[in-house]
Coordinates of C-alpha atoms in Angstrom, one line a residue:
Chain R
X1 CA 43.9 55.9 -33.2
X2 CA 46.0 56.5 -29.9
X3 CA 43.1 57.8 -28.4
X4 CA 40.9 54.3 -29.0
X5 CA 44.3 52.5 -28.1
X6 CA 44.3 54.6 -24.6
X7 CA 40.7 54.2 -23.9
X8 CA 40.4 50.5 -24.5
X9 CA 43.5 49.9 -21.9
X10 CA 41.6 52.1 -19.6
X11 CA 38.7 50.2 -19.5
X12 CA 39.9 46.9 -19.6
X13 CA 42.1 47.6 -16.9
X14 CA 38.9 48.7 -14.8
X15 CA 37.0 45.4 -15.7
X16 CA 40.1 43.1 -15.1
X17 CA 39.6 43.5 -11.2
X18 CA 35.9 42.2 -12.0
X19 CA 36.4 39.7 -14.4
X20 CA 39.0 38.1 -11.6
X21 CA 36.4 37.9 -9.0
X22 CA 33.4 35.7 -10.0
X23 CA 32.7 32.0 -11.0
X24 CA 34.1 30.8 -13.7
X25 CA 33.8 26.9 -15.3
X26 CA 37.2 25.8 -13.6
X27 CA 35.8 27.2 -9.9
X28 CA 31.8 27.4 -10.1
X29 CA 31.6 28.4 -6.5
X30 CA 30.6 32.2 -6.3
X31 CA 32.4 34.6 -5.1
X32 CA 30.7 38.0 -4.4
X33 CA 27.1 37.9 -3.5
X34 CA 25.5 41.1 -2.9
X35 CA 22.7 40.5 -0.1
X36 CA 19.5 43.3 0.0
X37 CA 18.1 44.4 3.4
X38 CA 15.1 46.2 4.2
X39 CA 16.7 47.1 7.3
X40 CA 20.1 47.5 8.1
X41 CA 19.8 46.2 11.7
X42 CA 19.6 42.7 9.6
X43 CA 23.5 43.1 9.1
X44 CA 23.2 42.2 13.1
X45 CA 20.9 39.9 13.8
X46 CA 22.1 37.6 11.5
X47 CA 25.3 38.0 12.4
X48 CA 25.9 34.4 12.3
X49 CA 24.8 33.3 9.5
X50 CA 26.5 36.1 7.3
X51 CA 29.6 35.3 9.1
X52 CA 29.7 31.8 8.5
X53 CA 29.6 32.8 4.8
X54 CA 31.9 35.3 5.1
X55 CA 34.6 32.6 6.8
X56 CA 33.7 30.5 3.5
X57 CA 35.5 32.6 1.6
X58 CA 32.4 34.8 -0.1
X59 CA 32.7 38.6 -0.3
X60 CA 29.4 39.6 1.2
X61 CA 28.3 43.0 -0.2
X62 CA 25.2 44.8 2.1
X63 CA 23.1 47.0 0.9
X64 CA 19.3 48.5 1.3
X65 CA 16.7 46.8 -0.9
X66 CA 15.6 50.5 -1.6
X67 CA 19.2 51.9 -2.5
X68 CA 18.7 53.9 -5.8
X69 CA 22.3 52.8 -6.4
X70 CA 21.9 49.2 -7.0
X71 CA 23.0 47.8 -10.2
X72 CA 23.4 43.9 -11.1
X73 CA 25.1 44.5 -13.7
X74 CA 27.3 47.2 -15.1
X75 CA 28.8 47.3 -19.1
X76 CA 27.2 44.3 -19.2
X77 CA 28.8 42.4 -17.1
X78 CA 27.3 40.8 -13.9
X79 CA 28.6 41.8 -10.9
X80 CA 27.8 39.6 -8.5
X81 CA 27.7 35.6 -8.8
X82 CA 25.1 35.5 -6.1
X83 CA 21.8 37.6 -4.7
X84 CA 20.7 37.2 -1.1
X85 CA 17.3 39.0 -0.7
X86 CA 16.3 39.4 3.0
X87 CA 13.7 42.0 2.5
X88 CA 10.5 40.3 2.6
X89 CA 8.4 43.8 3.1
X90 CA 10.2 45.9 0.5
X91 CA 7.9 46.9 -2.4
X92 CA 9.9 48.4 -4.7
X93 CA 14.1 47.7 -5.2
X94 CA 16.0 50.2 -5.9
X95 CA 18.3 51.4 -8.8
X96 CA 18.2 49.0 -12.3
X97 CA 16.4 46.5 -10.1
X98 CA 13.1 44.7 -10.8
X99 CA 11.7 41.6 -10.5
X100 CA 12.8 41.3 -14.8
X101 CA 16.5 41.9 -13.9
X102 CA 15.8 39.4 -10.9
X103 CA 14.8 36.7 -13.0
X104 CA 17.5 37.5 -16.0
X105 CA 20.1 37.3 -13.2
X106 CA 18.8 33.7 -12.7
X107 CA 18.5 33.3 -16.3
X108 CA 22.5 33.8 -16.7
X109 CA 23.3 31.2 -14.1
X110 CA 23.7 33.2 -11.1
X111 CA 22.2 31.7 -7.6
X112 CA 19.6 33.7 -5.2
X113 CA 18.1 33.1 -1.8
X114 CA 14.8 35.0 -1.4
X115 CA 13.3 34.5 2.5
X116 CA 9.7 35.5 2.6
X117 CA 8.0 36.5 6.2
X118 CA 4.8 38.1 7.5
X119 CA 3.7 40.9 5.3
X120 CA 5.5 39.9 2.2
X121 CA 5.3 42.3 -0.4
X122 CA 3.8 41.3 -3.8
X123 CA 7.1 41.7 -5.3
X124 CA 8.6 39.2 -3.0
X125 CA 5.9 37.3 -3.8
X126 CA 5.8 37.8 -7.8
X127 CA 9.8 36.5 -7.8
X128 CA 8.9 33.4 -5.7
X129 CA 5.5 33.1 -8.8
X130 CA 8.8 33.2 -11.4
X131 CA 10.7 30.6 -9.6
X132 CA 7.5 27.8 -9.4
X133 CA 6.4 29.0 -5.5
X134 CA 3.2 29.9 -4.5
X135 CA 2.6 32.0 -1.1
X136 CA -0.1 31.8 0.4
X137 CA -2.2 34.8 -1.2
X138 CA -3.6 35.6 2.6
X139 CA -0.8 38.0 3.2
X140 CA -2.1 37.6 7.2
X141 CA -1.8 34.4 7.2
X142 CA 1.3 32.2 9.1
X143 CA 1.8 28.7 9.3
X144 CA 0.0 27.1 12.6
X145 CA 0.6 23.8 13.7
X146 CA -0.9 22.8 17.1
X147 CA 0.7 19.4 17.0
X148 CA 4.9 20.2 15.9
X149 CA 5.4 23.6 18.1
X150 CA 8.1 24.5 19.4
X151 CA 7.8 24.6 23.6
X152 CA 9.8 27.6 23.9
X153 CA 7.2 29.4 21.8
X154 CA 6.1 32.7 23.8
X155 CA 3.2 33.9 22.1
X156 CA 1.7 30.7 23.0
X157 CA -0.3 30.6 19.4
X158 CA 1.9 27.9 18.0
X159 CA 3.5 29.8 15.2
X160 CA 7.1 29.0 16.3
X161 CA 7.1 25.2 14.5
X162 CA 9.8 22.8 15.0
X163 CA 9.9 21.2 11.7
X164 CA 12.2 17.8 11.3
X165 CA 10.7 16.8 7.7
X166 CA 14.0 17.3 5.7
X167 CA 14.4 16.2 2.2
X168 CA 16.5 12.9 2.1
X169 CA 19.3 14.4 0.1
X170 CA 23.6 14.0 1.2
X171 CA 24.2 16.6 -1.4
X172 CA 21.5 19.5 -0.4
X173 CA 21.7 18.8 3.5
X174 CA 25.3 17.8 3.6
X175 CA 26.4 14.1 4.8
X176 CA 26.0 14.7 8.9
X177 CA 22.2 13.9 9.7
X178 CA 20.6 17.3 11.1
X179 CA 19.5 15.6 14.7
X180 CA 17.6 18.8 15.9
X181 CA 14.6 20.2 14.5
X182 CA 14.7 23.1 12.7
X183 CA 12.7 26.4 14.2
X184 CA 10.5 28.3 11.5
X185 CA 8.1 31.4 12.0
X186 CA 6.9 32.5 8.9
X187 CA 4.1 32.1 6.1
X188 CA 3.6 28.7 4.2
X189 CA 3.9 28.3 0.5
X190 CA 3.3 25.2 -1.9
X191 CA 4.8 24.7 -4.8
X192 CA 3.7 24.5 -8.4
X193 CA 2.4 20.9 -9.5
X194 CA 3.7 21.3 -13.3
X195 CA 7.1 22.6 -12.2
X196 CA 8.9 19.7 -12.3
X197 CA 12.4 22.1 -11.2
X198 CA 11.2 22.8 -7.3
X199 CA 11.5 20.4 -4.4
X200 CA 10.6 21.0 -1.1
X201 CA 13.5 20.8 1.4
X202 CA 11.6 21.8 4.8
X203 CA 7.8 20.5 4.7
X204 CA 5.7 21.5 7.6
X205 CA 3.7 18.4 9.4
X206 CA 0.2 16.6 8.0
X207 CA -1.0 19.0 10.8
X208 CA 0.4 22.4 10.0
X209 CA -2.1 25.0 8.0
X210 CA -1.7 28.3 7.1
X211 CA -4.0 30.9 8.7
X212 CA -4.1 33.9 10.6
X213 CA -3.4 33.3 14.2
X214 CA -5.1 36.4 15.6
X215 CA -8.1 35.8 14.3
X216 CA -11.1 33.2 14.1
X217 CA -11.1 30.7 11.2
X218 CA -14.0 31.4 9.2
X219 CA -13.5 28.6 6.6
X220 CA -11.4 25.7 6.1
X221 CA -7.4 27.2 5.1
X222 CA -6.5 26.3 1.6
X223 CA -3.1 24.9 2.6
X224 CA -2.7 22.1 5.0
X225 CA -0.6 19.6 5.7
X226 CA 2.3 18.5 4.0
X227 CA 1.3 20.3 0.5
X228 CA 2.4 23.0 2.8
X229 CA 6.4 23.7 2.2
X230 CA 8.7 26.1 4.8
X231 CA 11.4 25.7 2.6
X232 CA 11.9 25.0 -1.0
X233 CA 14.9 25.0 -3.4
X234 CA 14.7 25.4 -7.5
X235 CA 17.5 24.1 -9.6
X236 CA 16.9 25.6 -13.4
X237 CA 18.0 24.2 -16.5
X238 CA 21.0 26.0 -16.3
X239 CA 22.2 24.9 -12.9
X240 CA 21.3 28.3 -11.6
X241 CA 20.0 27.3 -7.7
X242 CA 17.5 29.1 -6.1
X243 CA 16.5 28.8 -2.1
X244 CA 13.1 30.3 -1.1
X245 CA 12.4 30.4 2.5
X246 CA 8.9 31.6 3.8
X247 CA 10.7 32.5 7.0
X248 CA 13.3 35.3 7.8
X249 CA 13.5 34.2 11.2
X250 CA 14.9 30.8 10.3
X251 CA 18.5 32.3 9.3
X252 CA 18.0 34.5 12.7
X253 CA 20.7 34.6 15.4
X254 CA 17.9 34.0 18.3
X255 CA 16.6 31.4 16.1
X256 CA 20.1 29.6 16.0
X257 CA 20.6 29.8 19.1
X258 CA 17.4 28.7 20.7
X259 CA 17.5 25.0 22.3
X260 CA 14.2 23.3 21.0
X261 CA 11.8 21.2 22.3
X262 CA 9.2 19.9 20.0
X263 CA 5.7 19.1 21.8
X264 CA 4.9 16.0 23.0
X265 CA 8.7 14.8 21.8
X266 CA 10.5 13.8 24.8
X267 CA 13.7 14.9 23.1
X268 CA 14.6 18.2 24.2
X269 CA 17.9 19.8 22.2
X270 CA 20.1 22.3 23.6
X271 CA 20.9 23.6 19.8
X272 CA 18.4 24.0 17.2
X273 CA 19.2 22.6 14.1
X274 CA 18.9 26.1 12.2
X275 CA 22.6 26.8 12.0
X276 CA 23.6 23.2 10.4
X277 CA 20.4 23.9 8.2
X278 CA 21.4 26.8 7.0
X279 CA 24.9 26.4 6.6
X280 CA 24.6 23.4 4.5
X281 CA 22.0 24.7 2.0
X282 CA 23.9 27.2 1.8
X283 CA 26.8 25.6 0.5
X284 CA 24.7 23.7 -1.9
X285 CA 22.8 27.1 -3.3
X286 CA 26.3 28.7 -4.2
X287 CA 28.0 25.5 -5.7
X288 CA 30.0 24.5 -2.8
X289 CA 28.7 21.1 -3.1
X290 CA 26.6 19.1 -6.2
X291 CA 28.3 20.3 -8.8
X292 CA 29.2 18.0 -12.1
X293 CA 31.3 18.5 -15.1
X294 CA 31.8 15.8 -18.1
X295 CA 34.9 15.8 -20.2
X296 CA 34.0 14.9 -23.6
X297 CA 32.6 11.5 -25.0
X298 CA 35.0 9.0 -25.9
X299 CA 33.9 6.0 -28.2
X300 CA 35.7 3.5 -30.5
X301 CA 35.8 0.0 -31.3
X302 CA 37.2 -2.6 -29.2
X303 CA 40.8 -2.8 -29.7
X304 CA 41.1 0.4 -31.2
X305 CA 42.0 3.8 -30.1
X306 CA 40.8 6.4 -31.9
X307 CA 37.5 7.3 -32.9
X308 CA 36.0 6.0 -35.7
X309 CA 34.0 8.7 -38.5
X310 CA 31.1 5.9 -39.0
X311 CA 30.8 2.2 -37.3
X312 CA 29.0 -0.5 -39.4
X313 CA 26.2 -2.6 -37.3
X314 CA 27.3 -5.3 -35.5
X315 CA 30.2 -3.7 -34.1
X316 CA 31.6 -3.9 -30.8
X317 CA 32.5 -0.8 -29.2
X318 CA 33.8 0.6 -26.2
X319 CA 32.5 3.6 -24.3
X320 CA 33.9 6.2 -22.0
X321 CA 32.5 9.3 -19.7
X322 CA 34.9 11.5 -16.7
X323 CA 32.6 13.1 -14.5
X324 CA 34.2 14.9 -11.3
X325 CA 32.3 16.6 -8.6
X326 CA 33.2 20.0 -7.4
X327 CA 34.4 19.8 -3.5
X328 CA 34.4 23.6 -2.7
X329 CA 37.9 23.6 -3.1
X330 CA 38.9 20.9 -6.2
X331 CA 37.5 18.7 -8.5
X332 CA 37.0 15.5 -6.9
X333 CA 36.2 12.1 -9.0
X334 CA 32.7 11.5 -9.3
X335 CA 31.4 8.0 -7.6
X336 CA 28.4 7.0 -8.4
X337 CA 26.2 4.0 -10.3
X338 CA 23.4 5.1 -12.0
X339 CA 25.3 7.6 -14.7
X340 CA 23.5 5.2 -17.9
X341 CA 24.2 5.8 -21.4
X342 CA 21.9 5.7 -24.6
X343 CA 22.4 4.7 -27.9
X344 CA 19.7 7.1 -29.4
X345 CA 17.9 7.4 -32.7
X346 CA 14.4 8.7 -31.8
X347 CA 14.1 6.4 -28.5
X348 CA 17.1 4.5 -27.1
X349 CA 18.3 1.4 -28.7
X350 CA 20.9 0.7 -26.2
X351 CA 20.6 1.6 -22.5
X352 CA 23.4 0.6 -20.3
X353 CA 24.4 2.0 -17.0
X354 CA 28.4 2.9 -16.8
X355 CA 30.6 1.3 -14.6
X356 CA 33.2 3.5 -12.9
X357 CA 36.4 2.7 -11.6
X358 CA 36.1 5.3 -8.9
X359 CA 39.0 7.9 -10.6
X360 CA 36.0 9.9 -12.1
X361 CA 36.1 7.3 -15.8
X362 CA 32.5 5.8 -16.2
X363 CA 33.3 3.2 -19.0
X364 CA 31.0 0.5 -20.7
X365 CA 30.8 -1.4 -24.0
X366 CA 28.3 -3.0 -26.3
X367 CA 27.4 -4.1 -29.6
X368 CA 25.9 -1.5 -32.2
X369 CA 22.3 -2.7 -32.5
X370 CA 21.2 -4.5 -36.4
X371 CA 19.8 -1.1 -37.2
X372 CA 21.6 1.5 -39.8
X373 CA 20.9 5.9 -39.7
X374 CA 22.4 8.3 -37.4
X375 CA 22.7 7.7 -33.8
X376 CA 23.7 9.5 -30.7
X377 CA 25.7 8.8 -27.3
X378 CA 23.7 10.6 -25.2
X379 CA 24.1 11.0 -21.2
X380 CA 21.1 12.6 -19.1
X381 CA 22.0 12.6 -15.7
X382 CA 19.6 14.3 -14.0
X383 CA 20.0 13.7 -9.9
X384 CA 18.4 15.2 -6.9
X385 CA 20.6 17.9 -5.8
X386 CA 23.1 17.4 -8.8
X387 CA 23.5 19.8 -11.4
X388 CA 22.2 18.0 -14.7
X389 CA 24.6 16.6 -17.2
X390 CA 23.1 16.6 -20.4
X391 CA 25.9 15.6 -23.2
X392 CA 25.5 13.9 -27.0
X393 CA 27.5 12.9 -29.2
X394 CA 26.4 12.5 -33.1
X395 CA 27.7 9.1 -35.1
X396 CA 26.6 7.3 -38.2
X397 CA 26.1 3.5 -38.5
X398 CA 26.4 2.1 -41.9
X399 CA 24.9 -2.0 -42.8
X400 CA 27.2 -4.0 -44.5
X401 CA 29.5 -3.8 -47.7
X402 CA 28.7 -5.9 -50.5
X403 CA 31.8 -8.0 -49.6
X404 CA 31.3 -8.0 -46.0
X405 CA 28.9 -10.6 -45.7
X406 CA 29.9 -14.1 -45.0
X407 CA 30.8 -16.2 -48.7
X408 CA 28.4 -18.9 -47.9
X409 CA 25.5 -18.9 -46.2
X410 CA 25.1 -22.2 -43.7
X411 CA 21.3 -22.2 -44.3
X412 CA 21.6 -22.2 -48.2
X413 CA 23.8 -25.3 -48.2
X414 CA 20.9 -27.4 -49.4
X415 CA 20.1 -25.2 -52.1
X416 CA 23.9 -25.1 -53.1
X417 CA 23.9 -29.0 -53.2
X418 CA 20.6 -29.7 -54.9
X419 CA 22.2 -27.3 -57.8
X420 CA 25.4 -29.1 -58.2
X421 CA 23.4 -32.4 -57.5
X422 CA 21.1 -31.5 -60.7
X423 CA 24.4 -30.7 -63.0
X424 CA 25.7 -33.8 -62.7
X425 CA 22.2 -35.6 -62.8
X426 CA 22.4 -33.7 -65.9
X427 CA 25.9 -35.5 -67.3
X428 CA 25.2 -38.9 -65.8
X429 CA 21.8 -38.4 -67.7
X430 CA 23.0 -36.9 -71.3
X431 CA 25.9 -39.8 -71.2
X432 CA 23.1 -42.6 -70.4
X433 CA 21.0 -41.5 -73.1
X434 CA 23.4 -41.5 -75.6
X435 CA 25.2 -44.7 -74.8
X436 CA 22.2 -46.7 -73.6
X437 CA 21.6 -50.0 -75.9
Chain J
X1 CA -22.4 -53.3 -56.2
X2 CA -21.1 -49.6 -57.5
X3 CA -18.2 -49.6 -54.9
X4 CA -16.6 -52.6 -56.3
X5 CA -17.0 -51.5 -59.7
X6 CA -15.7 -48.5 -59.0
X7 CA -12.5 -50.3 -57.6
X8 CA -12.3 -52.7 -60.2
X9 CA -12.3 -50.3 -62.9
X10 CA -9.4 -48.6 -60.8
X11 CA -7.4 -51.4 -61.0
X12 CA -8.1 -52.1 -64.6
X13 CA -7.3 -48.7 -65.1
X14 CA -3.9 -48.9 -63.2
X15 CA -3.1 -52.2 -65.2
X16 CA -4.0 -50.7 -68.4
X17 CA -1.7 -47.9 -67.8
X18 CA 1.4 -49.4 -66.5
X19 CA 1.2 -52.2 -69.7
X20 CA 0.9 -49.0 -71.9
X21 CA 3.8 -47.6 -70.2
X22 CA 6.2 -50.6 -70.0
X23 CA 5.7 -50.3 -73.8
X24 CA 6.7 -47.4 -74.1
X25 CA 10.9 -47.1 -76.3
X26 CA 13.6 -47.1 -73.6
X27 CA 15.5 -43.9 -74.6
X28 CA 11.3 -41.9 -73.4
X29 CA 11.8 -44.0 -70.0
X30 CA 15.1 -42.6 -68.8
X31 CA 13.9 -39.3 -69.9
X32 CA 11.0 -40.0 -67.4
X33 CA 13.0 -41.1 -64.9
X34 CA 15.2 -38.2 -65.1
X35 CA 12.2 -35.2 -64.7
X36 CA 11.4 -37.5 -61.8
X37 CA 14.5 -37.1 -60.1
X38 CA 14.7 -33.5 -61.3
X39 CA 11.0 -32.5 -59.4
X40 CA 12.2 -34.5 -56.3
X41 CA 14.9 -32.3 -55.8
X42 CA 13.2 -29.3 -56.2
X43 CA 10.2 -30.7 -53.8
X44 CA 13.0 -31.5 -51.3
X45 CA 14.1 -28.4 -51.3
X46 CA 10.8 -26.6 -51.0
X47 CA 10.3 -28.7 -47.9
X48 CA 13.1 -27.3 -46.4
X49 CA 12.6 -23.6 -47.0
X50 CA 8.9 -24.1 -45.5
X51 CA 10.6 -25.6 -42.5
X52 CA 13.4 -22.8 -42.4
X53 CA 12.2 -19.6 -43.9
X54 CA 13.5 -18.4 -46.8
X55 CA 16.2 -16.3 -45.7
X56 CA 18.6 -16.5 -48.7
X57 CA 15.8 -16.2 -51.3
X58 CA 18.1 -16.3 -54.3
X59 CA 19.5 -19.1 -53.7
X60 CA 16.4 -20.9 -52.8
X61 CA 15.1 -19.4 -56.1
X62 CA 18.0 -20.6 -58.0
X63 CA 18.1 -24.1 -56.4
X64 CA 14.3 -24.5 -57.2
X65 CA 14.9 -22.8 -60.7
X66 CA 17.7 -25.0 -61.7
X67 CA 15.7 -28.1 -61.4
X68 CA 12.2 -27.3 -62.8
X69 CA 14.6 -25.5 -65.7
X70 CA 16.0 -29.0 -66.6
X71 CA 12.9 -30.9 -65.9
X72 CA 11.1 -28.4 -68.6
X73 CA 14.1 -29.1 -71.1
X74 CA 13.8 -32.8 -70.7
X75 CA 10.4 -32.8 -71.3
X76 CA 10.7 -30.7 -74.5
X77 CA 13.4 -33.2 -75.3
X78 CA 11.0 -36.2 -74.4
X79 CA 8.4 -34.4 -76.9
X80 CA 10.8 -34.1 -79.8
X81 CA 12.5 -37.1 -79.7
X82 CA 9.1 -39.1 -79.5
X83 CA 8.9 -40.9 -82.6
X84 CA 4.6 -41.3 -82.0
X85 CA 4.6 -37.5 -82.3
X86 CA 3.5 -36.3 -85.7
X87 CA 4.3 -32.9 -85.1
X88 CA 8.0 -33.1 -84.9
X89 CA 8.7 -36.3 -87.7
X90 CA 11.0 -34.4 -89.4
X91 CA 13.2 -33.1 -86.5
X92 CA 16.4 -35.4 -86.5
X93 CA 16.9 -36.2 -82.5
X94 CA 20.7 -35.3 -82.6
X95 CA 19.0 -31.9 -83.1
X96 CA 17.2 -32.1 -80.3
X97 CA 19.3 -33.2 -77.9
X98 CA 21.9 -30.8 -79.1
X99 CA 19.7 -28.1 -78.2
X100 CA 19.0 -30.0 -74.9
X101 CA 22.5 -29.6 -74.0
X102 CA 23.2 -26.3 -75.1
X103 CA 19.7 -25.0 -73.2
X104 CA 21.3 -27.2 -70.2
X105 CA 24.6 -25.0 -70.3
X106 CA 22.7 -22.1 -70.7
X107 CA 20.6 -22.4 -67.5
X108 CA 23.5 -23.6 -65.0
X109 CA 25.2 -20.8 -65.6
X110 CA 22.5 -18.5 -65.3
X111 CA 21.9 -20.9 -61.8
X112 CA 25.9 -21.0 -60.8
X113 CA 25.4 -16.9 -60.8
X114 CA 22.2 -16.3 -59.1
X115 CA 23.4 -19.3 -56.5
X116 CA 25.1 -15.9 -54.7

């Protein structure tokens, strides 16, 4: 007995220190993000942008892709909120870690950022399969673009692109427009057509393909164009947000730094837009920015205030939804004007979009349709860059009560007259017959 | 030649029949004129659920009912109190007309409750 007593203190005075330090529902940003190298010289010349994440507040943890002491999890309890993997040539990780306890780390919510490059190893490749990203299977191959260089490139075979096709999000690319274009050097992917969870972020130019640049093209590449993606982020079902880059060199310190010229743009930029690039997806992988929580469903009729077990058709009722946005630091009100509402039994009867009065409460009201069964309040919000809201609420709509129809029916009128009309045809008639001479 | 006949022997007809009928004891004609009014009442009404629908069928049903009822009474009525008719010679027409009244009471409340 004392000894169970004294053991179960022990340990859960060792996990108290973890359990403090990860996201929870009141503060989704992550904390600790444990980031895998394949060479430790990484830690360096990426200074930058591991130091911007570390001023942010994250507790960066760096280790070797092929330590045999890596662990994800330990008692079963994750102990990291977030996975950076820069080790684009590492065939095997180390420790617990596979590309199973990759995708289970995804599975329980948890964000990654996975950066491809040249000679990127299967399993690299295999996690990016998992996540809806296709690399190009030429494991040679780079993207090439003859027409969206970068002028600064040395090698002179146009593999250093300055790409400015951004996605057209506030929320993924924060609010300030990126002016610069943004230097990659790395190998293309596309994404999957039937995945309807990836987006593209960075897509190369209609005239980028993916080859290899040291040797002679020998048949038409398989990717071109704009099907071609540098960048791409995946938002599961869960909210977990994945970033895969198929360049390394994009989060680079030289790469940051570099002004950029892009050919035959007169524009030449001092800065390249890598650092604000970075930076703000960054923020938007590890819930810094994007992130949506609902309090609960409030209904009832109009002129009521509390909720009702069943309405009756024909009702009027009010309807109200708080929404706030995560700022990184609080929970801001959410402003926005297409959060809609359904009144659902097998396919929306109602649809009506909620008005908000800018504290976060998205309010509407309508009339319960003619038709009696079980309905739901159901919200899908489902916005680019926005974690999804998906909330329902179950309530039963009964028809009428014998005695609530109305006592007499306007259209029946006639029929109520000809009756009485006929009664006393009747007593008019019985007295005439009787009495007539 | 035929046409005229034709028409000639319409109007005979028509003559022959309204002299028959102005003959006819005056207690039989206000019993005629009362299934008249009865059936015009229940035409009007059919009229109007054509034109409306027929969204309160029961009381279209009962308005209708009510009238063709008491239309089919008087003419039972008409039939026993006709003294031409052999069949009913020995049914005294207080009798009849008792149970005229009594069928009457019968069917308007059945009517008054199906009215909704």
């Amino acid at each position: 007995m004392m000894n169970l007593s004294r053991s179960v203190a022990l340990i859960s005075l060792f996990l108290l220190p973890l359990l403090s330090f990860s996201f929870s529902v009141d503060n989704p940003t992550d904390r600790r993000v444990l980031v895998l190298l394949d060479d430790l010289s990484l830690k360096s010349s990426h200074s930058i942008f591991f130091n911007t994440l570390k001023s942010r507040g994250f507790d960066l943890d760096f280790k070797l892709a092929d330590d045999s002491k890596l662990a994800l999890q330990r008692y079963g309890q994750y102990l990291y909120d977030g996975l950076i993997i820069f080790a684009p040539s590492t065939e095997r990780l180390g420790g617990s870690l596979d590309s199973k306890s990759i995708a289970d780390f995804v599975d329980s919510g948890r964000d990654l950022i996975l950066s491809a490059d040249t000679s990127a190893s299967d399993l690299i490749r295999g996690i990016a399969t998992e996540c809806g990203v296709d690399f190009d299977e030429d494991s040679t191959a780079m993207v090439i673009d003859h027409t969206s260089f970068s002028v600064s490139d040395v090698d002179g075979d146009h593999t250093l692109i300055a790409a400015d096709d951004l996605v057209k999000s506030d929320v993924i690319l924060g609010k300030t427009k990126i002016e610069a274009p943004v230097l990659f050097r790395g190998v293309a992917h596309s994404l999957n057509p039937t995945n309807n969870l990836v987006l593209k972020v960075l897509s190369a130019s209609p005239s980028a393909y993916s080859a290899n640049p040291s040797s002679k093209l020998s048949s038409p590449p398989q990717l071109t164009g704009s099907a071609i993606s540098l960048v791409s982020v995946m938002q599961a079902r869960n909210n977990a947000r994945v970033v895969i880059s198929g360049s390394l060199q994009l989060f680079s310190d030289r790469l940051i730094r570099s002004g950029v010229q892009k050919a035959g743009s007169p524009n030449q930029y001092e800065k390249s837009g890598n650092e604000q690039f970075v930076t703000e997806l960054s923020k938007w992988v590890f819930h810094e920015r994007g992130h949506l929580k609902a309090g609960s469903l409030v209904h009832h009729r109009v002129g009521e205030t509390d909720e009702p077990a069943i309405y009756r058709i024909k009702d009027d009722l009010e309807f109200s939804v708080e929404i706030y946005e995560w700022s990184g630091k609080s929970w801001e009100p959410y402003v926005a004007n297409d959060v809609q509402v359904q009144f659902y039994m097998m396919s929306p009867y109602v649809l009506k979009t909620l008005s908000t009065d800018k504290k976060g409460l998205f309010h509407t009201s309508f009339k319960v349709p003619d038709v009696y069964g079980v309905f739901q309040f159901k919200v899908e919000y489902e916005k680019l860059g926005y974690s999804t809201l998906s909330l329902s609420k179950q309530i039963p709509v009964r028809p009428y009560r014998h005695n609530e129809y109305e006592r007499f029916i306007p259209t029946a009128y006639p029929y109520y007259g000809a009756c009485f009309t006929t009664m006393a045809g009747f007593f008019v008639f019985s007295f005439v017959y009787l009495y007539h001479k | 030649m035929a046409r005229s006949s034709t028409s000639k022997d319409a109007q005979d007809l028509f003559h022959s029949l309204r002299s028959a009928y102005l003959a006819t004891p005056k207690n039989l004609k206000i019993i005629d004129l009362y299934v008249c009014f009865a059936v015009i009442t229940a035409l009007i009404q059919v009229a109007y659920m054509a034109l409306v629908g027929s969204f309160p069928f029961n009381s279209f049903l009962s308005g209708v009912l009510s009238c063709i009822g008491t239309a089919v009474l008087a003419v039972c009525l008409r039939i026993q109190v006709n003294k031409e008719n052999k069949e009913f010679k020995d049914l005294a027409p207080e009798r009849a007309f008792a149970d005229f009244v009594l069928c009457n009471l019968v069917l308007h409340l059945v009517i008054i409750n199906f009215l909704g």
